[in-house]
């Protein structure tokens, strides 16, 4: 497995893959890998002949009061997991390699970045779109895999890839869950044992909402039911519960007629968890 810390190094490595006629599948991550990331790697292996993973805790997608400094990191463990999974190259740049002095260009999906998580975390999707565009330009993959857990992020990435004519195929990979249903996330390790137990309310609410969606319920009643269900858990601090068109993320009302996505953002102590589920009428 090639371990590259500079742009020059990863470019030489991926140029070698392409010169051999091999397609490249990219899995961008912020490290502290878990089974959810490894599902992305497995999918990437079936989508391309060579798999490149990036590990970069991107500072521009964290707000001033967010958890950049406490974001969990374990490079040695991550590298061992990627090696065991058969990844061909890893790119682990320093912040200055990605954001040199004097940079002033950003990528922003003007509408999608303002709604939902974008309201709770202003600037977050600008940081994601900018860094993912840079990673696409540095690595030039044929295909890139992202988790459906970060549903709005996936929509943002699909949108700017289309808008900027970036020749990368975007693949969404289903959320991997713990045995009790909690969506896997690097942030889960920061939950207290009590909050960890209580956090199961997210996936339970979404599972029940999927059944309710089939009863002819309206979008607003379904949203209200999910919000009330989450709020019945005293440890859960509901930040947002939304129901949107699953394709466009536009608001919907009235009886469900097409696939809709329910998106949750819930705090347990200082830890913000998100989860989502596409439901069909
Ligand atoms: O989903 C993530 O881990 C990050 O947002 C990403 C896509 C690697 C960009 O920093």
PDB file of C-alpha atoms and ligand atoms in Angstrom:
ATOM      1  CA  UNK A   1       0.000   0.000   0.000  1.00  0.00           C
ATOM      2  CA  UNK A   2       1.441   3.374  -1.044  1.00  0.00           C
ATOM      3  CA  UNK A   3       1.401   5.929   1.777  1.00  0.00           C
ATOM      4  CA  UNK A   4       1.527   9.425   0.304  1.00  0.00           C
ATOM      5  CA  UNK A   5       1.709  12.657   2.282  1.00  0.00           C
ATOM      6  CA  UNK A   6       2.225  15.130  -0.552  1.00  0.00           C
ATOM      7  CA  UNK A   7       0.159  15.999  -3.594  1.00  0.00           C
ATOM      8  CA  UNK A   8       3.171  15.250  -5.822  1.00  0.00           C
ATOM      9  CA  UNK A   9       3.477  11.774  -4.332  1.00  0.00           C
ATOM     10  CA  UNK A  10      -0.183  10.754  -4.673  1.00  0.00           C
ATOM     11  CA  UNK A  11      -0.271  12.175  -8.227  1.00  0.00           C
ATOM     12  CA  UNK A  12       2.730  10.045  -9.237  1.00  0.00           C
ATOM     13  CA  UNK A  13       1.093   6.995  -7.650  1.00  0.00           C
ATOM     14  CA  UNK A  14      -2.307   7.441  -9.314  1.00  0.00           C
ATOM     15  CA  UNK A  15      -0.641   8.334 -12.643  1.00  0.00           C
ATOM     16  CA  UNK A  16       1.065   4.933 -12.404  1.00  0.00           C
ATOM     17  CA  UNK A  17      -2.332   3.233 -11.952  1.00  0.00           C
ATOM     18  CA  UNK A  18      -3.825   5.062 -14.914  1.00  0.00           C
ATOM     19  CA  UNK A  19      -0.765   4.379 -17.110  1.00  0.00           C
ATOM     20  CA  UNK A  20      -1.374   0.667 -16.474  1.00  0.00           C
ATOM     21  CA  UNK A  21      -4.941   1.142 -17.736  1.00  0.00           C
ATOM     22  CA  UNK A  22      -6.462   0.694 -14.265  1.00  0.00           C
ATOM     23  CA  UNK A  23      -9.494   2.643 -13.077  1.00  0.00           C
ATOM     24  CA  UNK A  24      -9.316   4.436  -9.742  1.00  0.00           C
ATOM     25  CA  UNK A  25     -12.005   4.408  -7.049  1.00  0.00           C
ATOM     26  CA  UNK A  26     -11.705   7.008  -4.283  1.00  0.00           C
ATOM     27  CA  UNK A  27     -12.912   6.824  -0.679  1.00  0.00           C
ATOM     28  CA  UNK A  28     -12.438  10.208   1.041  1.00  0.00           C
ATOM     29  CA  UNK A  29     -12.493  10.020   4.862  1.00  0.00           C
ATOM     30  CA  UNK A  30     -11.528  11.999   7.934  1.00  0.00           C
ATOM     31  CA  UNK A  31      -9.982   8.892   9.500  1.00  0.00           C
ATOM     32  CA  UNK A  32     -10.768   7.086  12.762  1.00  0.00           C
ATOM     33  CA  UNK A  33     -12.145   4.377  10.554  1.00  0.00           C
ATOM     34  CA  UNK A  34     -15.003   2.055  11.457  1.00  0.00           C
ATOM     35  CA  UNK A  35     -17.105  -0.571   9.697  1.00  0.00           C
ATOM     36  CA  UNK A  36     -19.014   2.165   7.835  1.00  0.00           C
ATOM     37  CA  UNK A  37     -15.807   3.355   6.155  1.00  0.00           C
ATOM     38  CA  UNK A  38     -14.769  -0.219   5.434  1.00  0.00           C
ATOM     39  CA  UNK A  39     -18.107  -0.756   3.634  1.00  0.00           C
ATOM     40  CA  UNK A  40     -17.145   2.211   1.416  1.00  0.00           C
ATOM     41  CA  UNK A  41     -13.758   0.584   0.749  1.00  0.00           C
ATOM     42  CA  UNK A  42     -15.400  -2.747  -0.124  1.00  0.00           C
ATOM     43  CA  UNK A  43     -17.786  -1.006  -2.511  1.00  0.00           C
ATOM     44  CA  UNK A  44     -14.872   0.945  -4.041  1.00  0.00           C
ATOM     45  CA  UNK A  45     -13.075  -2.341  -4.700  1.00  0.00           C
ATOM     46  CA  UNK A  46     -16.022  -3.481  -6.795  1.00  0.00           C
ATOM     47  CA  UNK A  47     -16.294  -0.123  -8.619  1.00  0.00           C
ATOM     48  CA  UNK A  48     -12.651   0.396  -9.628  1.00  0.00           C
ATOM     49  CA  UNK A  49      -9.485  -1.633 -10.176  1.00  0.00           C
ATOM     50  CA  UNK A  50      -7.422   0.429  -7.722  1.00  0.00           C
ATOM     51  CA  UNK A  51      -8.676   1.948  -4.479  1.00  0.00           C
ATOM     52  CA  UNK A  52      -7.312   5.184  -3.050  1.00  0.00           C
ATOM     53  CA  UNK A  53      -8.397   6.357   0.411  1.00  0.00           C
ATOM     54  CA  UNK A  54      -7.765   9.803   1.816  1.00  0.00           C
ATOM     55  CA  UNK A  55      -7.482  10.613   5.512  1.00  0.00           C
ATOM     56  CA  UNK A  56      -7.766  14.335   6.149  1.00  0.00           C
ATOM     57  CA  UNK A  57      -9.578  16.052   9.007  1.00  0.00           C
ATOM     58  CA  UNK A  58     -10.670  19.027   6.949  1.00  0.00           C
ATOM     59  CA  UNK A  59     -10.587  22.188   9.107  1.00  0.00           C
ATOM     60  CA  UNK A  60     -12.739  24.265   6.743  1.00  0.00           C
ATOM     61  CA  UNK A  61     -15.829  22.129   7.357  1.00  0.00           C
ATOM     62  CA  UNK A  62     -15.749  22.716  11.132  1.00  0.00           C
ATOM     63  CA  UNK A  63     -17.282  25.839  12.654  1.00  0.00           C
ATOM     64  CA  UNK A  64     -15.520  27.908  15.319  1.00  0.00           C
ATOM     65  CA  UNK A  65     -17.271  26.148  18.219  1.00  0.00           C
ATOM     66  CA  UNK A  66     -17.252  22.669  16.730  1.00  0.00           C
ATOM     67  CA  UNK A  67     -15.174  19.611  17.541  1.00  0.00           C
ATOM     68  CA  UNK A  68     -12.135  20.017  15.236  1.00  0.00           C
ATOM     69  CA  UNK A  69      -9.591  19.864  18.076  1.00  0.00           C
ATOM     70  CA  UNK A  70     -11.240  16.856  19.725  1.00  0.00           C
ATOM     71  CA  UNK A  71     -12.076  14.984  16.509  1.00  0.00           C
ATOM     72  CA  UNK A  72     -10.762  11.437  17.165  1.00  0.00           C
ATOM     73  CA  UNK A  73      -7.592  10.385  15.300  1.00  0.00           C
ATOM     74  CA  UNK A  74      -5.613   7.127  15.135  1.00  0.00           C
ATOM     75  CA  UNK A  75      -3.405   7.026  12.071  1.00  0.00           C
ATOM     76  CA  UNK A  76      -1.572   3.764  12.854  1.00  0.00           C
ATOM     77  CA  UNK A  77      -4.836   1.869  13.360  1.00  0.00           C
ATOM     78  CA  UNK A  78      -6.408   3.421  10.250  1.00  0.00           C
ATOM     79  CA  UNK A  79      -3.420   2.433   8.094  1.00  0.00           C
ATOM     80  CA  UNK A  80      -3.471  -1.138   9.421  1.00  0.00           C
ATOM     81  CA  UNK A  81      -7.202  -1.425   8.614  1.00  0.00           C
ATOM     82  CA  UNK A  82      -6.741  -0.058   5.088  1.00  0.00           C
ATOM     83  CA  UNK A  83      -3.751  -2.317   4.448  1.00  0.00           C
ATOM     84  CA  UNK A  84      -5.730  -5.366   5.630  1.00  0.00           C
ATOM     85  CA  UNK A  85      -8.634  -4.368   3.365  1.00  0.00           C
ATOM     86  CA  UNK A  86      -6.359  -4.296   0.309  1.00  0.00           C
ATOM     87  CA  UNK A  87      -6.405  -0.535  -0.347  1.00  0.00           C
ATOM     88  CA  UNK A  88      -3.741   0.397  -2.912  1.00  0.00           C
ATOM     89  CA  UNK A  89      -2.848   3.924  -1.822  1.00  0.00           C
ATOM     90  CA  UNK A  90      -3.579   6.289   1.055  1.00  0.00           C
ATOM     91  CA  UNK A  91      -3.240  10.064   0.898  1.00  0.00           C
ATOM     92  CA  UNK A  92      -2.692  11.717   4.303  1.00  0.00           C
ATOM     93  CA  UNK A  93      -1.799  15.349   3.713  1.00  0.00           C
ATOM     94  CA  UNK A  94      -1.008  18.007   6.310  1.00  0.00           C
ATOM     95  CA  UNK A  95      -3.369  20.993   6.422  1.00  0.00           C
ATOM     96  CA  UNK A  96      -0.787  23.271   4.715  1.00  0.00           C
ATOM     97  CA  UNK A  97      -0.524  20.838   1.787  1.00  0.00           C
ATOM     98  CA  UNK A  98      -4.239  21.228   1.055  1.00  0.00           C
ATOM     99  CA  UNK A  99      -4.634  24.877   2.094  1.00  0.00           C
ATOM    100  CA  UNK A 100      -1.405  26.743   1.309  1.00  0.00           C
ATOM    101  CA  UNK A 101      -1.081  30.426   2.288  1.00  0.00           C
ATOM    102  CA  UNK A 102      -2.961  32.740  -0.026  1.00  0.00           C
ATOM    103  CA  UNK A 103      -5.655  30.343  -1.277  1.00  0.00           C
ATOM    104  CA  UNK A 104      -8.931  32.184  -1.884  1.00  0.00           C
ATOM    105  CA  UNK A 105     -11.183  29.947  -3.980  1.00  0.00           C
ATOM    106  CA  UNK A 106     -14.176  28.131  -2.519  1.00  0.00           C
ATOM    107  CA  UNK A 107     -16.822  25.803  -3.911  1.00  0.00           C
ATOM    108  CA  UNK A 108     -20.379  26.385  -2.734  1.00  0.00           C
ATOM    109  CA  UNK A 109     -23.694  24.815  -3.664  1.00  0.00           C
ATOM    110  CA  UNK A 110     -25.671  27.966  -3.050  1.00  0.00           C
ATOM    111  CA  UNK A 111     -29.105  26.535  -2.166  1.00  0.00           C
ATOM    112  CA  UNK A 112     -28.307  23.067  -0.813  1.00  0.00           C
ATOM    113  CA  UNK A 113     -25.663  24.431   1.574  1.00  0.00           C
ATOM    114  CA  UNK A 114     -28.174  26.730   3.325  1.00  0.00           C
ATOM    115  CA  UNK A 115     -30.817  24.239   4.380  1.00  0.00           C
ATOM    116  CA  UNK A 116     -31.024  21.530   7.067  1.00  0.00           C
ATOM    117  CA  UNK A 117     -27.520  20.761   8.451  1.00  0.00           C
ATOM    118  CA  UNK A 118     -26.279  23.847   6.569  1.00  0.00           C
ATOM    119  CA  UNK A 119     -28.478  25.970   8.879  1.00  0.00           C
ATOM    120  CA  UNK A 120     -27.086  24.303  12.001  1.00  0.00           C
ATOM    121  CA  UNK A 121     -23.515  24.383  10.700  1.00  0.00           C
ATOM    122  CA  UNK A 122     -23.086  27.504   8.553  1.00  0.00           C
ATOM    123  CA  UNK A 123     -20.128  27.094   6.178  1.00  0.00           C
ATOM    124  CA  UNK A 124     -19.939  23.331   6.703  1.00  0.00           C
ATOM    125  CA  UNK A 125     -20.926  22.309   3.169  1.00  0.00           C
ATOM    126  CA  UNK A 126     -18.710  25.011   1.631  1.00  0.00           C
ATOM    127  CA  UNK A 127     -15.792  23.321   3.423  1.00  0.00           C
ATOM    128  CA  UNK A 128     -16.901  19.861   2.282  1.00  0.00           C
ATOM    129  CA  UNK A 129     -17.478  20.934  -1.341  1.00  0.00           C
ATOM    130  CA  UNK A 130     -14.141  22.757  -1.488  1.00  0.00           C
ATOM    131  CA  UNK A 131     -12.065  19.917  -0.067  1.00  0.00           C
ATOM    132  CA  UNK A 132     -13.813  17.187  -2.076  1.00  0.00           C
ATOM    133  CA  UNK A 133     -13.308  19.210  -5.280  1.00  0.00           C
ATOM    134  CA  UNK A 134      -9.609  19.523  -4.395  1.00  0.00           C
ATOM    135  CA  UNK A 135      -9.362  15.775  -3.704  1.00  0.00           C
ATOM    136  CA  UNK A 136     -11.070  15.044  -7.046  1.00  0.00           C
ATOM    137  CA  UNK A 137      -8.581  17.316  -8.831  1.00  0.00           C
ATOM    138  CA  UNK A 138      -5.581  15.850  -7.014  1.00  0.00           C
ATOM    139  CA  UNK A 139      -6.516  12.180  -7.424  1.00  0.00           C
ATOM    140  CA  UNK A 140      -8.682  12.321 -10.572  1.00  0.00           C
ATOM    141  CA  UNK A 141     -10.669   9.197  -9.686  1.00  0.00           C
ATOM    142  CA  UNK A 142     -13.118   7.537 -12.079  1.00  0.00           C
ATOM    143  CA  UNK A 143     -15.549   6.916  -9.237  1.00  0.00           C
ATOM    144  CA  UNK A 144     -15.887   8.089  -5.632  1.00  0.00           C
ATOM    145  CA  UNK A 145     -17.865   6.432  -2.804  1.00  0.00           C
ATOM    146  CA  UNK A 146     -19.672   8.303  -0.010  1.00  0.00           C
ATOM    147  CA  UNK A 147     -21.959   7.109   2.780  1.00  0.00           C
ATOM    148  CA  UNK A 148     -25.712   7.670   2.576  1.00  0.00           C
ATOM    149  CA  UNK A 149     -25.618   8.409   6.301  1.00  0.00           C
ATOM    150  CA  UNK A 150     -24.424  11.921   5.416  1.00  0.00           C
ATOM    151  CA  UNK A 151     -27.370  12.249   3.052  1.00  0.00           C
ATOM    152  CA  UNK A 152     -27.229  15.995   2.523  1.00  0.00           C
ATOM    153  CA  UNK A 153     -23.461  15.790   1.978  1.00  0.00           C
ATOM    154  CA  UNK A 154     -24.076  13.172  -0.727  1.00  0.00           C
ATOM    155  CA  UNK A 155     -26.649  15.487  -2.380  1.00  0.00           C
ATOM    156  CA  UNK A 156     -24.196  18.420  -2.213  1.00  0.00           C
ATOM    157  CA  UNK A 157     -21.409  16.309  -3.770  1.00  0.00           C
ATOM    158  CA  UNK A 158     -23.674  15.042  -6.563  1.00  0.00           C
ATOM    159  CA  UNK A 159     -24.785  18.634  -7.228  1.00  0.00           C
ATOM    160  CA  UNK A 160     -21.369  20.309  -7.537  1.00  0.00           C
ATOM    161  CA  UNK A 161     -19.932  17.360  -9.482  1.00  0.00           C
ATOM    162  CA  UNK A 162     -22.735  17.846 -12.027  1.00  0.00           C
ATOM    163  CA  UNK A 163     -22.603  21.663 -11.957  1.00  0.00           C
ATOM    164  CA  UNK A 164     -18.819  21.803 -12.426  1.00  0.00           C
ATOM    165  CA  UNK A 165     -18.726  18.969 -14.997  1.00  0.00           C
ATOM    166  CA  UNK A 166     -16.289  16.943 -12.921  1.00  0.00           C
ATOM    167  CA  UNK A 167     -15.834  13.569 -14.644  1.00  0.00           C
ATOM    168  CA  UNK A 168     -16.315  11.440 -11.514  1.00  0.00           C
ATOM    169  CA  UNK A 169     -19.141   8.960 -10.937  1.00  0.00           C
ATOM    170  CA  UNK A 170     -20.575   9.379  -7.432  1.00  0.00           C
ATOM    171  CA  UNK A 171     -21.720   6.212  -5.638  1.00  0.00           C
ATOM    172  CA  UNK A 172     -23.834   6.359  -2.454  1.00  0.00           C
ATOM    173  CA  UNK A 173     -23.334   3.448  -0.049  1.00  0.00           C
ATOM    174  CA  UNK A 174     -26.008   2.395   2.506  1.00  0.00           C
ATOM    175  CA  UNK A 175     -25.468   3.235   6.184  1.00  0.00           C
ATOM    176  CA  UNK A 176     -23.794   0.565   8.322  1.00  0.00           C
ATOM    177  CA  UNK A 177     -25.401   0.195  11.763  1.00  0.00           C
ATOM    178  CA  UNK A 178     -24.459  -1.201  15.166  1.00  0.00           C
ATOM    179  CA  UNK A 179     -26.410  -4.289  16.299  1.00  0.00           C
ATOM    180  CA  UNK A 180     -29.005  -2.081  18.061  1.00  0.00           C
ATOM    181  CA  UNK A 181     -29.475   0.137  14.982  1.00  0.00           C
ATOM    182  CA  UNK A 182     -27.267   3.153  15.848  1.00  0.00           C
ATOM    183  CA  UNK A 183     -25.661   4.452  12.650  1.00  0.00           C
ATOM    184  CA  UNK A 184     -21.881   4.030  12.781  1.00  0.00           C
ATOM    185  CA  UNK A 185     -20.002   7.299  13.238  1.00  0.00           C
ATOM    186  CA  UNK A 186     -16.549   8.288  14.464  1.00  0.00           C
ATOM    187  CA  UNK A 187     -18.372  10.516  16.961  1.00  0.00           C
ATOM    188  CA  UNK A 188     -20.131   7.584  18.692  1.00  0.00           C
ATOM    189  CA  UNK A 189     -17.046   6.925  20.863  1.00  0.00           C
ATOM    190  CA  UNK A 190     -17.569  10.307  22.514  1.00  0.00           C
ATOM    191  CA  UNK A 191     -21.049   9.432  23.817  1.00  0.00           C
ATOM    192  CA  UNK A 192     -21.336   8.647  27.530  1.00  0.00           C
ATOM    193  CA  UNK A 193     -22.642   5.100  28.194  1.00  0.00           C
ATOM    194  CA  UNK A 194     -26.060   6.572  29.082  1.00  0.00           C
ATOM    195  CA  UNK A 195     -26.183   8.686  25.923  1.00  0.00           C
ATOM    196  CA  UNK A 196     -24.963   5.751  23.838  1.00  0.00           C
ATOM    197  CA  UNK A 197     -27.898   3.670  25.121  1.00  0.00           C
ATOM    198  CA  UNK A 198     -30.370   6.522  24.550  1.00  0.00           C
ATOM    199  CA  UNK A 199     -29.099   7.242  21.012  1.00  0.00           C
ATOM    200  CA  UNK A 200     -30.874   4.145  19.702  1.00  0.00           C
ATOM    201  CA  UNK A 201     -33.999   6.356  19.621  1.00  0.00           C
ATOM    202  CA  UNK A 202     -32.877   7.777  16.228  1.00  0.00           C
ATOM    203  CA  UNK A 203     -32.919   4.521  14.290  1.00  0.00           C
ATOM    204  CA  UNK A 204     -36.037   3.302  16.131  1.00  0.00           C
ATOM    205  CA  UNK A 205     -37.923   6.474  15.190  1.00  0.00           C
ATOM    206  CA  UNK A 206     -36.827   6.113  11.559  1.00  0.00           C
ATOM    207  CA  UNK A 207     -37.850   2.450  11.371  1.00  0.00           C
ATOM    208  CA  UNK A 208     -41.313   3.213  12.743  1.00  0.00           C
ATOM    209  CA  UNK A 209     -41.599   6.235  10.441  1.00  0.00           C
ATOM    210  CA  UNK A 210     -40.959   3.950   7.442  1.00  0.00           C
ATOM    211  CA  UNK A 211     -44.044   1.922   8.437  1.00  0.00           C
ATOM    212  CA  UNK A 212     -46.139   5.033   9.105  1.00  0.00           C
ATOM    213  CA  UNK A 213     -45.171   6.414   5.665  1.00  0.00           C
ATOM    214  CA  UNK A 214     -47.202   3.600   4.105  1.00  0.00           C
ATOM    215  CA  UNK A 215     -50.435   4.564   5.909  1.00  0.00           C
ATOM    216  CA  UNK A 216     -51.368   7.614   3.805  1.00  0.00           C
ATOM    217  CA  UNK A 217     -50.023  10.012   6.460  1.00  0.00           C
ATOM    218  CA  UNK A 218     -49.118  13.554   5.396  1.00  0.00           C
ATOM    219  CA  UNK A 219     -45.503  14.714   5.337  1.00  0.00           C
ATOM    220  CA  UNK A 220     -46.082  17.260   8.115  1.00  0.00           C
ATOM    221  CA  UNK A 221     -47.785  14.743  10.420  1.00  0.00           C
ATOM    222  CA  UNK A 222     -45.001  12.238   9.858  1.00  0.00           C
ATOM    223  CA  UNK A 223     -42.399  14.900  10.655  1.00  0.00           C
ATOM    224  CA  UNK A 224     -44.274  15.889  13.819  1.00  0.00           C
ATOM    225  CA  UNK A 225     -44.535  12.240  14.904  1.00  0.00           C
ATOM    226  CA  UNK A 226     -40.785  11.684  14.468  1.00  0.00           C
ATOM    227  CA  UNK A 227     -39.928  14.913  16.341  1.00  0.00           C
ATOM    228  CA  UNK A 228     -42.250  14.006  19.247  1.00  0.00           C
ATOM    229  CA  UNK A 229     -40.856  10.474  19.392  1.00  0.00           C
ATOM    230  CA  UNK A 230     -37.258  11.762  19.628  1.00  0.00           C
ATOM    231  CA  UNK A 231     -38.298  14.324  22.256  1.00  0.00           C
ATOM    232  CA  UNK A 232     -39.806  11.547  24.380  1.00  0.00           C
ATOM    233  CA  UNK A 233     -36.185  10.570  25.152  1.00  0.00           C
ATOM    234  CA  UNK A 234     -35.045  12.988  27.894  1.00  0.00           C
ATOM    235  CA  UNK A 235     -31.329  12.720  26.945  1.00  0.00           C
ATOM    236  CA  UNK A 236     -32.008  13.647  23.299  1.00  0.00           C
ATOM    237  CA  UNK A 237     -31.697  17.334  22.390  1.00  0.00           C
ATOM    238  CA  UNK A 238     -33.469  17.523  19.033  1.00  0.00           C
ATOM    239  CA  UNK A 239     -31.761  20.001  16.690  1.00  0.00           C
ATOM    240  CA  UNK A 240     -33.812  19.251  13.604  1.00  0.00           C
ATOM    241  CA  UNK A 241     -36.209  16.699  12.166  1.00  0.00           C
ATOM    242  CA  UNK A 242     -37.109  17.222   8.521  1.00  0.00           C
ATOM    243  CA  UNK A 243     -38.872  15.436   5.743  1.00  0.00           C
ATOM    244  CA  UNK A 244     -37.863  16.280   2.192  1.00  0.00           C
ATOM    245  CA  UNK A 245     -38.065  15.008  -1.363  1.00  0.00           C
ATOM    246  CA  UNK A 246     -35.438  12.240  -1.461  1.00  0.00           C
ATOM    247  CA  UNK A 247     -33.961  13.447  -4.766  1.00  0.00           C
ATOM    248  CA  UNK A 248     -33.959  17.227  -4.489  1.00  0.00           C
ATOM    249  CA  UNK A 249     -34.217  17.822  -0.709  1.00  0.00           C
ATOM    250  CA  UNK A 250     -37.068  20.265  -1.463  1.00  0.00           C
ATOM    251  CA  UNK A 251     -39.752  20.683   1.233  1.00  0.00           C
ATOM    252  CA  UNK A 252     -42.848  18.563   0.768  1.00  0.00           C
ATOM    253  CA  UNK A 253     -46.360  18.745   2.176  1.00  0.00           C
ATOM    254  CA  UNK A 254     -49.599  16.780   1.904  1.00  0.00           C
ATOM    255  CA  UNK A 255     -49.839  12.995   1.579  1.00  0.00           C
ATOM    256  CA  UNK A 256     -46.573  11.309   0.566  1.00  0.00           C
ATOM    257  CA  UNK A 257     -46.539  10.538  -3.152  1.00  0.00           C
ATOM    258  CA  UNK A 258     -42.868   9.870  -3.878  1.00  0.00           C
ATOM    259  CA  UNK A 259     -39.824   8.665  -1.923  1.00  0.00           C
ATOM    260  CA  UNK A 260     -39.045  11.098   0.883  1.00  0.00           C
ATOM    261  CA  UNK A 261     -36.060  11.317   3.185  1.00  0.00           C
ATOM    262  CA  UNK A 262     -36.401  11.901   6.913  1.00  0.00           C
ATOM    263  CA  UNK A 263     -33.316  13.680   8.238  1.00  0.00           C
ATOM    264  CA  UNK A 264     -32.477  13.891  11.929  1.00  0.00           C
ATOM    265  CA  UNK A 265     -29.875  15.907  13.813  1.00  0.00           C
ATOM    266  CA  UNK A 266     -29.882  15.241  17.552  1.00  0.00           C
ATOM    267  CA  UNK A 267     -27.432  16.242  20.269  1.00  0.00           C
ATOM    268  CA  UNK A 268     -26.539  14.001  23.197  1.00  0.00           C
ATOM    269  CA  UNK A 269     -24.483  16.147  25.547  1.00  0.00           C
ATOM    270  CA  UNK A 270     -21.989  17.904  23.245  1.00  0.00           C
ATOM    271  CA  UNK A 271     -22.126  15.200  20.563  1.00  0.00           C
ATOM    272  CA  UNK A 272     -24.195  15.914  17.446  1.00  0.00           C
ATOM    273  CA  UNK A 273     -25.506  12.743  15.791  1.00  0.00           C
ATOM    274  CA  UNK A 274     -27.239  12.605  12.432  1.00  0.00           C
ATOM    275  CA  UNK A 275     -29.241   9.841  10.833  1.00  0.00           C
ATOM    276  CA  UNK A 276     -31.654   9.551   7.965  1.00  0.00           C
ATOM    277  CA  UNK A 277     -33.889   7.144   6.130  1.00  0.00           C
ATOM    278  CA  UNK A 278     -35.584   7.168   2.765  1.00  0.00           C
ATOM    279  CA  UNK A 279     -39.254   6.195   3.178  1.00  0.00           C
ATOM    280  CA  UNK A 280     -41.711   5.290   0.460  1.00  0.00           C
ATOM    281  CA  UNK A 281     -45.495   5.739   0.510  1.00  0.00           C
TER     282      UNK A 281
HETATM  283  O1  LIG B   1     -17.731  12.477   5.210  1.00  0.00           O
HETATM  284  C1  LIG B   1     -16.586  12.838   5.550  1.00  0.00           C
HETATM  285  O2  LIG B   1     -15.858  12.134   6.248  1.00  0.00           O
HETATM  286  C2  LIG B   1     -16.068  14.198   5.101  1.00  0.00           C
HETATM  287  O3  LIG B   1     -17.073  15.153   5.114  1.00  0.00           O
HETATM  288  C3  LIG B   1     -15.360  14.156   3.735  1.00  0.00           C
HETATM  289  C4  LIG B   1     -16.330  13.756   2.615  1.00  0.00           C
HETATM  290  C5  LIG B   1     -14.204  13.181   3.787  1.00  0.00           C
HETATM  291  C6  LIG B   1     -14.826  15.552   3.379  1.00  0.00           C
HETATM  292  O4  LIG B   1     -13.916  16.006   4.326  1.00  0.00           O
END
